[in-house]
JSON list of C-alpha atoms in Angstrom, two decimals:
[
{"chain": "W", "resi": 1164, "resn": "MET", "atom": "CA", "xyz": [7.43, -15.81, -13.21]},
{"chain": "W", "resi": 1165, "resn": "TYR", "atom": "CA", "xyz": [5.34, -12.62, -13.19]},
{"chain": "W", "resi": 1166, "resn": "PRO", "atom": "CA", "xyz": [2.67, -13.87, -10.75]},
{"chain": "W", "resi": 1167, "resn": "ARG", "atom": "CA", "xyz": [5.43, -14.43, -8.16]},
{"chain": "W", "resi": 1168, "resn": "CYS", "atom": "CA", "xyz": [6.63, -10.86, -8.71]},
{"chain": "W", "resi": 1169, "resn": "ILE", "atom": "CA", "xyz": [3.12, -9.56, -8.24]},
{"chain": "W", "resi": 1170, "resn": "SER", "atom": "CA", "xyz": [2.61, -11.60, -5.07]},
{"chain": "W", "resi": 1171, "resn": "ILE", "atom": "CA", "xyz": [5.62, -10.23, -3.23]},
{"chain": "W", "resi": 1172, "resn": "PHE", "atom": "CA", "xyz": [6.34, -6.75, -4.52]},
{"chain": "W", "resi": 1173, "resn": "CYS", "atom": "CA", "xyz": [3.05, -5.48, -5.88]},
{"chain": "W", "resi": 1174, "resn": "ALA", "atom": "CA", "xyz": [1.31, -6.69, -2.74]},
{"chain": "W", "resi": 1175, "resn": "ALA", "atom": "CA", "xyz": [3.59, -4.45, -0.74]},
{"chain": "W", "resi": 1176, "resn": "ALA", "atom": "CA", "xyz": [2.66, -1.58, -3.03]},
{"chain": "W", "resi": 1177, "resn": "ALA", "atom": "CA", "xyz": [-0.94, -2.22, -2.16]},
{"chain": "W", "resi": 1178, "resn": "VAL", "atom": "CA", "xyz": [-0.41, -1.29, 1.45]},
{"chain": "W", "resi": 1179, "resn": "LEU", "atom": "CA", "xyz": [-0.65, 2.47, 1.30]},
{"chain": "W", "resi": 1180, "resn": "PHE", "atom": "CA", "xyz": [-1.76, 3.19, 4.77]},
{"chain": "W", "resi": 1181, "resn": "PRO", "atom": "CA", "xyz": [-0.04, 4.39, 7.94]},
{"chain": "W", "resi": 1182, "resn": "LEU", "atom": "CA", "xyz": [1.44, 2.49, 10.83]},
{"chain": "W", "resi": 1183, "resn": "THR", "atom": "CA", "xyz": [2.05, 4.49, 13.97]},
{"chain": "W", "resi": 1184, "resn": "ALA", "atom": "CA", "xyz": [0.59, 5.19, 17.37]},
{"chain": "W", "resi": 1185, "resn": "GLY", "atom": "CA", "xyz": [1.48, 6.91, 20.61]},
{"chain": "W", "resi": 1186, "resn": "THR", "atom": "CA", "xyz": [-0.38, 9.67, 22.33]},
{"chain": "W", "resi": 1187, "resn": "ALA", "atom": "CA", "xyz": [-4.15, 10.10, 22.07]},
{"chain": "W", "resi": 1188, "resn": "GLU", "atom": "CA", "xyz": [-3.56, 13.01, 19.67]},
{"chain": "W", "resi": 1189, "resn": "ALA", "atom": "CA", "xyz": [-1.34, 10.89, 17.43]},
{"chain": "W", "resi": 1190, "resn": "ALA", "atom": "CA", "xyz": [-3.94, 8.09, 17.46]},
{"chain": "W", "resi": 1191, "resn": "LYS", "atom": "CA", "xyz": [-6.62, 10.57, 16.32]},
{"chain": "W", "resi": 1192, "resn": "LYS", "atom": "CA", "xyz": [-4.37, 11.81, 13.51]},
{"chain": "W", "resi": 1193, "resn": "ASP", "atom": "CA", "xyz": [-3.58, 8.24, 12.46]},
{"chain": "W", "resi": 1194, "resn": "LYS", "atom": "CA", "xyz": [-7.27, 7.32, 12.37]},
{"chain": "W", "resi": 1195, "resn": "ALA", "atom": "CA", "xyz": [-8.01, 10.46, 10.34]},
{"chain": "W", "resi": 1196, "resn": "PHE", "atom": "CA", "xyz": [-5.22, 9.54, 7.92]},
{"chain": "W", "resi": 1197, "resn": "PHE", "atom": "CA", "xyz": [-6.55, 5.99, 7.46]},
{"chain": "W", "resi": 1198, "resn": "GLN", "atom": "CA", "xyz": [-9.97, 7.49, 6.72]},
{"chain": "W", "resi": 1199, "resn": "SER", "atom": "CA", "xyz": [-8.53, 10.01, 4.24]},
{"chain": "W", "resi": 1200, "resn": "VAL", "atom": "CA", "xyz": [-6.87, 7.31, 2.13]},
{"chain": "W", "resi": 1201, "resn": "ALA", "atom": "CA", "xyz": [-9.87, 4.98, 2.18]},
{"chain": "W", "resi": 1202, "resn": "GLY", "atom": "CA", "xyz": [-11.65, 4.50, -1.13]},
{"chain": "W", "resi": 1203, "resn": "ASN", "atom": "CA", "xyz": [-10.91, 3.22, -4.60]},
{"chain": "W", "resi": 1204, "resn": "TRP", "atom": "CA", "xyz": [-7.43, 3.72, -6.07]},
{"chain": "W", "resi": 1205, "resn": "LYS", "atom": "CA", "xyz": [-6.10, 2.73, -9.48]},
{"chain": "W", "resi": 1206, "resn": "GLY", "atom": "CA", "xyz": [-2.88, 3.27, -11.34]},
{"chain": "W", "resi": 1207, "resn": "PRO", "atom": "CA", "xyz": [0.29, 2.05, -13.01]},
{"chain": "W", "resi": 1208, "resn": "GLY", "atom": "CA", "xyz": [3.52, 0.86, -11.49]},
{"chain": "W", "resi": 1209, "resn": "GLU", "atom": "CA", "xyz": [6.89, -0.45, -12.56]},
{"chain": "W", "resi": 1210, "resn": "ILE", "atom": "CA", "xyz": [9.59, -2.65, -11.12]},
{"chain": "W", "resi": 1211, "resn": "VAL", "atom": "CA", "xyz": [12.71, -0.49, -11.36]},
{"chain": "W", "resi": 1212, "resn": "ALA", "atom": "CA", "xyz": [15.41, -2.88, -10.07]},
{"chain": "W", "resi": 1213, "resn": "GLY", "atom": "CA", "xyz": [16.14, -6.57, -9.75]},
{"chain": "W", "resi": 1214, "resn": "LYS", "atom": "CA", "xyz": [15.32, -9.64, -11.77]},
{"chain": "W", "resi": 1215, "resn": "TYR", "atom": "CA", "xyz": [12.03, -8.24, -13.14]},
{"chain": "W", "resi": 1216, "resn": "LYS", "atom": "CA", "xyz": [13.31, -4.71, -13.85]},
{"chain": "W", "resi": 1217, "resn": "GLY", "atom": "CA", "xyz": [11.16, -2.97, -16.47]},
{"chain": "W", "resi": 1218, "resn": "THR", "atom": "CA", "xyz": [8.01, -4.97, -15.70]},
{"chain": "W", "resi": 1219, "resn": "LYS", "atom": "CA", "xyz": [4.98, -2.70, -15.77]},
{"chain": "W", "resi": 1220, "resn": "PHE", "atom": "CA", "xyz": [1.74, -3.46, -13.93]},
{"chain": "W", "resi": 1221, "resn": "THR", "atom": "CA", "xyz": [-1.57, -1.84, -12.95]},
{"chain": "W", "resi": 1222, "resn": "CYS", "atom": "CA", "xyz": [-3.31, -2.03, -9.58]},
{"chain": "W", "resi": 1223, "resn": "ASP", "atom": "CA", "xyz": [-6.98, -1.51, -8.70]},
{"chain": "W", "resi": 1224, "resn": "LEU", "atom": "CA", "xyz": [-7.44, -1.35, -4.91]},
{"chain": "W", "resi": 1225, "resn": "THR", "atom": "CA", "xyz": [-10.16, -0.53, -2.39]},
{"chain": "W", "resi": 1226, "resn": "GLY", "atom": "CA", "xyz": [-9.33, 0.45, 1.19]},
{"chain": "W", "resi": 1227, "resn": "VAL", "atom": "CA", "xyz": [-11.79, 0.44, 4.08]},
{"chain": "W", "resi": 1228, "resn": "PRO", "atom": "CA", "xyz": [-10.78, 1.91, 7.47]},
{"chain": "W", "resi": 1229, "resn": "GLN", "atom": "CA", "xyz": [-11.16, -0.28, 10.53]},
{"chain": "W", "resi": 1230, "resn": "GLU", "atom": "CA", "xyz": [-14.42, 0.28, 12.39]},
{"chain": "W", "resi": 1231, "resn": "GLY", "atom": "CA", "xyz": [-14.51, 1.31, 16.03]},
{"chain": "W", "resi": 1232, "resn": "ASN", "atom": "CA", "xyz": [-11.95, 3.24, 18.04]},
{"chain": "W", "resi": 1233, "resn": "LYS", "atom": "CA", "xyz": [-8.82, 1.51, 16.76]},
{"chain": "W", "resi": 1234, "resn": "ALA", "atom": "CA", "xyz": [-6.95, 2.77, 13.72]},
{"chain": "W", "resi": 1235, "resn": "GLY", "atom": "CA", "xyz": [-6.33, 0.38, 10.85]},
{"chain": "W", "resi": 1236, "resn": "VAL", "atom": "CA", "xyz": [-7.39, -0.64, 7.38]},
{"chain": "W", "resi": 1237, "resn": "LYS", "atom": "CA", "xyz": [-8.46, -3.59, 5.27]},
{"chain": "W", "resi": 1238, "resn": "LEU", "atom": "CA", "xyz": [-7.42, -3.51, 1.64]},
{"chain": "W", "resi": 1239, "resn": "ASP", "atom": "CA", "xyz": [-8.62, -5.66, -1.24]},
{"chain": "W", "resi": 1240, "resn": "GLY", "atom": "CA", "xyz": [-8.16, -5.57, -5.00]},
{"chain": "W", "resi": 1241, "resn": "THR", "atom": "CA", "xyz": [-5.98, -6.83, -7.83]},
{"chain": "W", "resi": 1242, "resn": "CYS", "atom": "CA", "xyz": [-2.76, -6.05, -9.64]},
{"chain": "W", "resi": 1243, "resn": "ARG", "atom": "CA", "xyz": [-2.27, -7.06, -13.24]},
{"chain": "W", "resi": 1244, "resn": "VAL", "atom": "CA", "xyz": [0.78, -7.73, -15.42]},
{"chain": "W", "resi": 1245, "resn": "GLY", "atom": "CA", "xyz": [-0.32, -8.38, -18.99]},
{"chain": "W", "resi": 1246, "resn": "VAL", "atom": "CA", "xyz": [-2.77, -11.29, -18.83]},
{"chain": "W", "resi": 1247, "resn": "PHE", "atom": "CA", "xyz": [-1.73, -12.28, -15.28]},
{"chain": "W", "resi": 1248, "resn": "LYS", "atom": "CA", "xyz": [-4.05, -10.99, -12.56]},
{"chain": "W", "resi": 1249, "resn": "GLN", "atom": "CA", "xyz": [-3.16, -11.38, -8.86]},
{"chain": "W", "resi": 1250, "resn": "PRO", "atom": "CA", "xyz": [-5.61, -10.82, -5.99]},
{"chain": "W", "resi": 1251, "resn": "MET", "atom": "CA", "xyz": [-4.25, -8.37, -3.41]},
{"chain": "W", "resi": 1252, "resn": "SER", "atom": "CA", "xyz": [-5.20, -8.05, 0.23]},
{"chain": "W", "resi": 1253, "resn": "ALA", "atom": "CA", "xyz": [-3.80, -6.47, 3.35]},
{"chain": "W", "resi": 1254, "resn": "VAL", "atom": "CA", "xyz": [-4.90, -6.03, 6.93]},
{"chain": "W", "resi": 1255, "resn": "ILE", "atom": "CA", "xyz": [-3.30, -3.49, 9.25]},
{"chain": "W", "resi": 1256, "resn": "THR", "atom": "CA", "xyz": [-4.46, -3.32, 12.85]},
{"chain": "W", "resi": 1257, "resn": "GLU", "atom": "CA", "xyz": [-3.53, -1.10, 15.76]},
{"chain": "W", "resi": 1258, "resn": "ALA", "atom": "CA", "xyz": [-1.57, -3.13, 18.33]},
{"chain": "W", "resi": 1259, "resn": "GLY", "atom": "CA", "xyz": [-0.83, -1.13, 21.45]},
{"chain": "W", "resi": 1260, "resn": "ARG", "atom": "CA", "xyz": [1.47, 1.73, 20.53]},
{"chain": "W", "resi": 1261, "resn": "SER", "atom": "CA", "xyz": [2.19, 0.34, 17.07]},
{"chain": "W", "resi": 1262, "resn": "TYR", "atom": "CA", "xyz": [0.58, -1.59, 14.23]},
{"chain": "W", "resi": 1263, "resn": "LYS", "atom": "CA", "xyz": [0.91, -5.12, 12.96]},
{"chain": "W", "resi": 1264, "resn": "GLY", "atom": "CA", "xyz": [-0.32, -6.53, 9.72]},
{"chain": "W", "resi": 1265, "resn": "LYS", "atom": "CA", "xyz": [0.16, -8.71, 6.74]},
{"chain": "W", "resi": 1266, "resn": "ILE", "atom": "CA", "xyz": [0.03, -8.45, 3.01]},
{"chain": "W", "resi": 1267, "resn": "LEU", "atom": "CA", "xyz": [-1.62, -11.45, 1.36]},
{"chain": "W", "resi": 1268, "resn": "ASP", "atom": "CA", "xyz": [-0.90, -14.36, 3.74]},
{"chain": "W", "resi": 1269, "resn": "GLY", "atom": "CA", "xyz": [2.08, -12.72, 5.48]},
{"chain": "W", "resi": 1270, "resn": "GLY", "atom": "CA", "xyz": [5.80, -13.43, 5.41]},
{"chain": "W", "resi": 1271, "resn": "ALA", "atom": "CA", "xyz": [5.33, -17.12, 6.28]},
{"chain": "W", "resi": 1272, "resn": "GLY", "atom": "CA", "xyz": [3.39, -17.60, 3.02]},
{"chain": "W", "resi": 1273, "resn": "LYS", "atom": "CA", "xyz": [3.71, -15.73, -0.26]},
{"chain": "W", "resi": 1274, "resn": "GLY", "atom": "CA", "xyz": [3.22, -12.25, 1.20]},
{"chain": "W", "resi": 1275, "resn": "LEU", "atom": "CA", "xyz": [4.92, -9.82, 3.56]},
{"chain": "W", "resi": 1276, "resn": "ASP", "atom": "CA", "xyz": [4.64, -8.89, 7.22]},
{"chain": "W", "resi": 1277, "resn": "ILE", "atom": "CA", "xyz": [4.10, -5.27, 8.25]},
{"chain": "W", "resi": 1278, "resn": "VAL", "atom": "CA", "xyz": [6.45, -4.84, 11.20]},
{"chain": "W", "resi": 1279, "resn": "SER", "atom": "CA", "xyz": [6.68, -1.09, 11.90]},
{"chain": "W", "resi": 1280, "resn": "GLY", "atom": "CA", "xyz": [5.82, 2.34, 10.62]},
{"chain": "W", "resi": 1281, "resn": "ALA", "atom": "CA", "xyz": [5.21, 6.03, 11.14]},
{"chain": "W", "resi": 1282, "resn": "VAL", "atom": "CA", "xyz": [2.94, 8.73, 9.77]},
{"chain": "W", "resi": 1283, "resn": "SER", "atom": "CA", "xyz": [4.20, 12.26, 9.27]},
{"chain": "W", "resi": 1284, "resn": "GLY", "atom": "CA", "xyz": [1.64, 14.60, 7.74]},
{"chain": "W", "resi": 1285, "resn": "ASP", "atom": "CA", "xyz": [0.74, 13.17, 4.33]},
{"chain": "W", "resi": 1286, "resn": "LYS", "atom": "CA", "xyz": [3.64, 10.69, 4.26]},
{"chain": "W", "resi": 1287, "resn": "VAL", "atom": "CA", "xyz": [3.69, 7.11, 5.55]},
{"chain": "W", "resi": 1288, "resn": "VAL", "atom": "CA", "xyz": [6.80, 4.99, 6.06]},
{"chain": "W", "resi": 1289, "resn": "LEU", "atom": "CA", "xyz": [6.23, 1.27, 6.66]},
{"chain": "W", "resi": 1290, "resn": "GLY", "atom": "CA", "xyz": [8.68, -1.46, 7.65]},
{"chain": "W", "resi": 1291, "resn": "ILE", "atom": "CA", "xyz": [8.14, -4.68, 5.66]},
{"chain": "W", "resi": 1292, "resn": "ASN", "atom": "CA", "xyz": [9.65, -8.12, 6.19]},
{"chain": "W", "resi": 1293, "resn": "ARG", "atom": "CA", "xyz": [9.71, -11.55, 4.61]},
{"chain": "W", "resi": 1294, "resn": "SER", "atom": "CA", "xyz": [12.24, -14.13, 5.81]},
{"chain": "W", "resi": 1295, "resn": "LYS", "atom": "CA", "xyz": [15.64, -12.46, 5.24]},
{"chain": "W", "resi": 1296, "resn": "LEU", "atom": "CA", "xyz": [14.17, -9.62, 3.14]},
{"chain": "W", "resi": 1297, "resn": "ASN", "atom": "CA", "xyz": [13.81, -6.33, 4.97]},
{"chain": "W", "resi": 1298, "resn": "GLY", "atom": "CA", "xyz": [12.60, -3.15, 3.42]},
{"chain": "W", "resi": 1299, "resn": "ALA", "atom": "CA", "xyz": [10.43, -0.09, 3.56]},
{"chain": "W", "resi": 1300, "resn": "MET", "atom": "CA", "xyz": [7.50, 1.36, 1.72]},
{"chain": "W", "resi": 1301, "resn": "ILE", "atom": "CA", "xyz": [6.93, 5.09, 1.49]},
{"chain": "W", "resi": 1302, "resn": "ALA", "atom": "CA", "xyz": [3.51, 6.34, 0.43]},
{"chain": "W", "resi": 1303, "resn": "ARG", "atom": "CA", "xyz": [2.99, 10.07, -0.05]},
{"chain": "W", "resi": 1304, "resn": "LEU", "atom": "CA", "xyz": [-0.35, 11.73, -0.72]},
{"chain": "W", "resi": 1305, "resn": "GLU", "atom": "CA", "xyz": [0.32, 14.26, -3.44]},
{"chain": "W", "resi": 1306, "resn": "ASP", "atom": "CA", "xyz": [-3.20, 15.66, -2.91]},
{"chain": "W", "resi": 1307, "resn": "ASP", "atom": "CA", "xyz": [-6.64, 14.26, -1.99]},
{"chain": "W", "resi": 1308, "resn": "ASN", "atom": "CA", "xyz": [-6.77, 12.17, -5.18]},
{"chain": "W", "resi": 1309, "resn": "ALA", "atom": "CA", "xyz": [-3.16, 11.19, -5.96]},
{"chain": "W", "resi": 1310, "resn": "MET", "atom": "CA", "xyz": [-0.63, 9.03, -4.16]},
{"chain": "W", "resi": 1311, "resn": "LYS", "atom": "CA", "xyz": [2.93, 7.93, -5.00]},
{"chain": "W", "resi": 1312, "resn": "VAL", "atom": "CA", "xyz": [4.38, 4.76, -3.51]},
{"chain": "W", "resi": 1313, "resn": "THR", "atom": "CA", "xyz": [8.01, 3.60, -3.46]},
{"chain": "W", "resi": 1314, "resn": "ILE", "atom": "CA", "xyz": [9.10, 0.22, -2.17]},
{"chain": "W", "resi": 1315, "resn": "SER", "atom": "CA", "xyz": [12.75, -0.30, -1.29]},
{"chain": "W", "resi": 1316, "resn": "VAL", "atom": "CA", "xyz": [14.70, -3.31, -0.03]},
{"chain": "W", "resi": 1317, "resn": "LYS", "atom": "CA", "xyz": [17.77, -3.31, 2.15]},
{"chain": "W", "resi": 1318, "resn": "VAL", "atom": "CA", "xyz": [20.91, -4.59, 0.43]},
{"chain": "W", "resi": 1319, "resn": "GLU", "atom": "CA", "xyz": [23.89, -4.55, 2.78]},
{"chain": "W", "resi": 1320, "resn": "ASP", "atom": "CA", "xyz": [23.70, -1.05, 4.29]},
{"chain": "W", "resi": 1321, "resn": "LYS", "atom": "CA", "xyz": [21.72, 0.61, 1.49]},
{"chain": "W", "resi": 1322, "resn": "MET", "atom": "CA", "xyz": [18.02, 0.91, 0.72]},
{"chain": "W", "resi": 1323, "resn": "ILE", "atom": "CA", "xyz": [17.51, 0.18, -2.99]},
{"chain": "W", "resi": 1324, "resn": "PRO", "atom": "CA", "xyz": [14.22, 1.32, -4.62]},
{"chain": "W", "resi": 1325, "resn": "VAL", "atom": "CA", "xyz": [12.65, -1.61, -6.48]},
{"chain": "W", "resi": 1326, "resn": "ILE", "atom": "CA", "xyz": [9.04, -0.54, -7.21]},
{"chain": "W", "resi": 1327, "resn": "GLY", "atom": "CA", "xyz": [7.31, 2.72, -7.99]},
{"chain": "W", "resi": 1328, "resn": "VAL", "atom": "CA", "xyz": [3.52, 3.10, -8.19]},
{"chain": "W", "resi": 1329, "resn": "THR", "atom": "CA", "xyz": [1.32, 6.11, -8.98]},
{"chain": "W", "resi": 1330, "resn": "LEU", "atom": "CA", "xyz": [-2.28, 5.74, -7.78]},
{"chain": "W", "resi": 1331, "resn": "ASN", "atom": "CA", "xyz": [-5.24, 7.98, -8.46]},
{"chain": "W", "resi": 1332, "resn": "ARG", "atom": "CA", "xyz": [-8.46, 8.00, -6.48]},
{"chain": "W", "resi": 1333, "resn": "GLN", "atom": "CA", "xyz": [-11.39, 6.81, -8.56]},
{"chain": "W", "resi": 1334, "resn": "VAL", "atom": "CA", "xyz": [-14.09, 9.45, -8.21]},
{"chain": "W", "resi": 1335, "resn": "ASP", "atom": "CA", "xyz": [-17.64, 9.17, -9.52]},
{"chain": "W", "resi": 1336, "resn": "ASP", "atom": "CA", "xyz": [-18.14, 12.27, -11.70]},
{"chain": "W", "resi": 1337, "resn": "ILE", "atom": "CA", "xyz": [-21.88, 11.80, -12.18]},
{"chain": "W", "resi": 1338, "resn": "LYS", "atom": "CA", "xyz": [-23.69, 15.00, -11.33]},
{"chain": "W", "resi": 1339, "resn": "VAL", "atom": "CA", "xyz": [-27.12, 14.78, -9.77]},
{"chain": "W", "resi": 1340, "resn": "GLY", "atom": "CA", "xyz": [-29.67, 17.53, -10.23]},
{"chain": "W", "resi": 1341, "resn": "SER", "atom": "CA", "xyz": [-33.35, 18.12, -10.43]},
{"chain": "W", "resi": 1342, "resn": "ILE", "atom": "CA", "xyz": [-35.49, 18.15, -13.54]},
{"chain": "W", "resi": 1343, "resn": "GLU", "atom": "CA", "xyz": [-37.79, 21.12, -13.91]}
]
């Protein structure tokens, strides 16, 4: 019951990174954005609509930007509902003037396909797909250490929000100094 919910919806919440390309300038901005959201993120979320409405969960995720000239990210971690813990993973790779990717094992398995997207400043809008399910994920950097994510699905002609997640960057507060 809950593990299925985590697999599909929480996995989509895990993908917090941009999908866009175009000019060389846009590619540089996209790569910079991927790098700015890399790191460790943790925080609570809730399913706000549908069969599992009211279910609360917590995610702990680590993002690493793609190496080399291409923009992209690899994401790994877990999301937890009570005693149920679900591994999370995502890969987003620059593909020509766009990006392609998958969450978990993609739409053919238990995950989602990343099919489109755009970055605008500190906001990312991603197109997600699984079989007949189409939707979008919006991730907005509130500041360098806080991000809000909303996942919506298309029902008829309306986008219905189904998941909200608040993530905070995990920062090591240990101060290093010299001993005199």
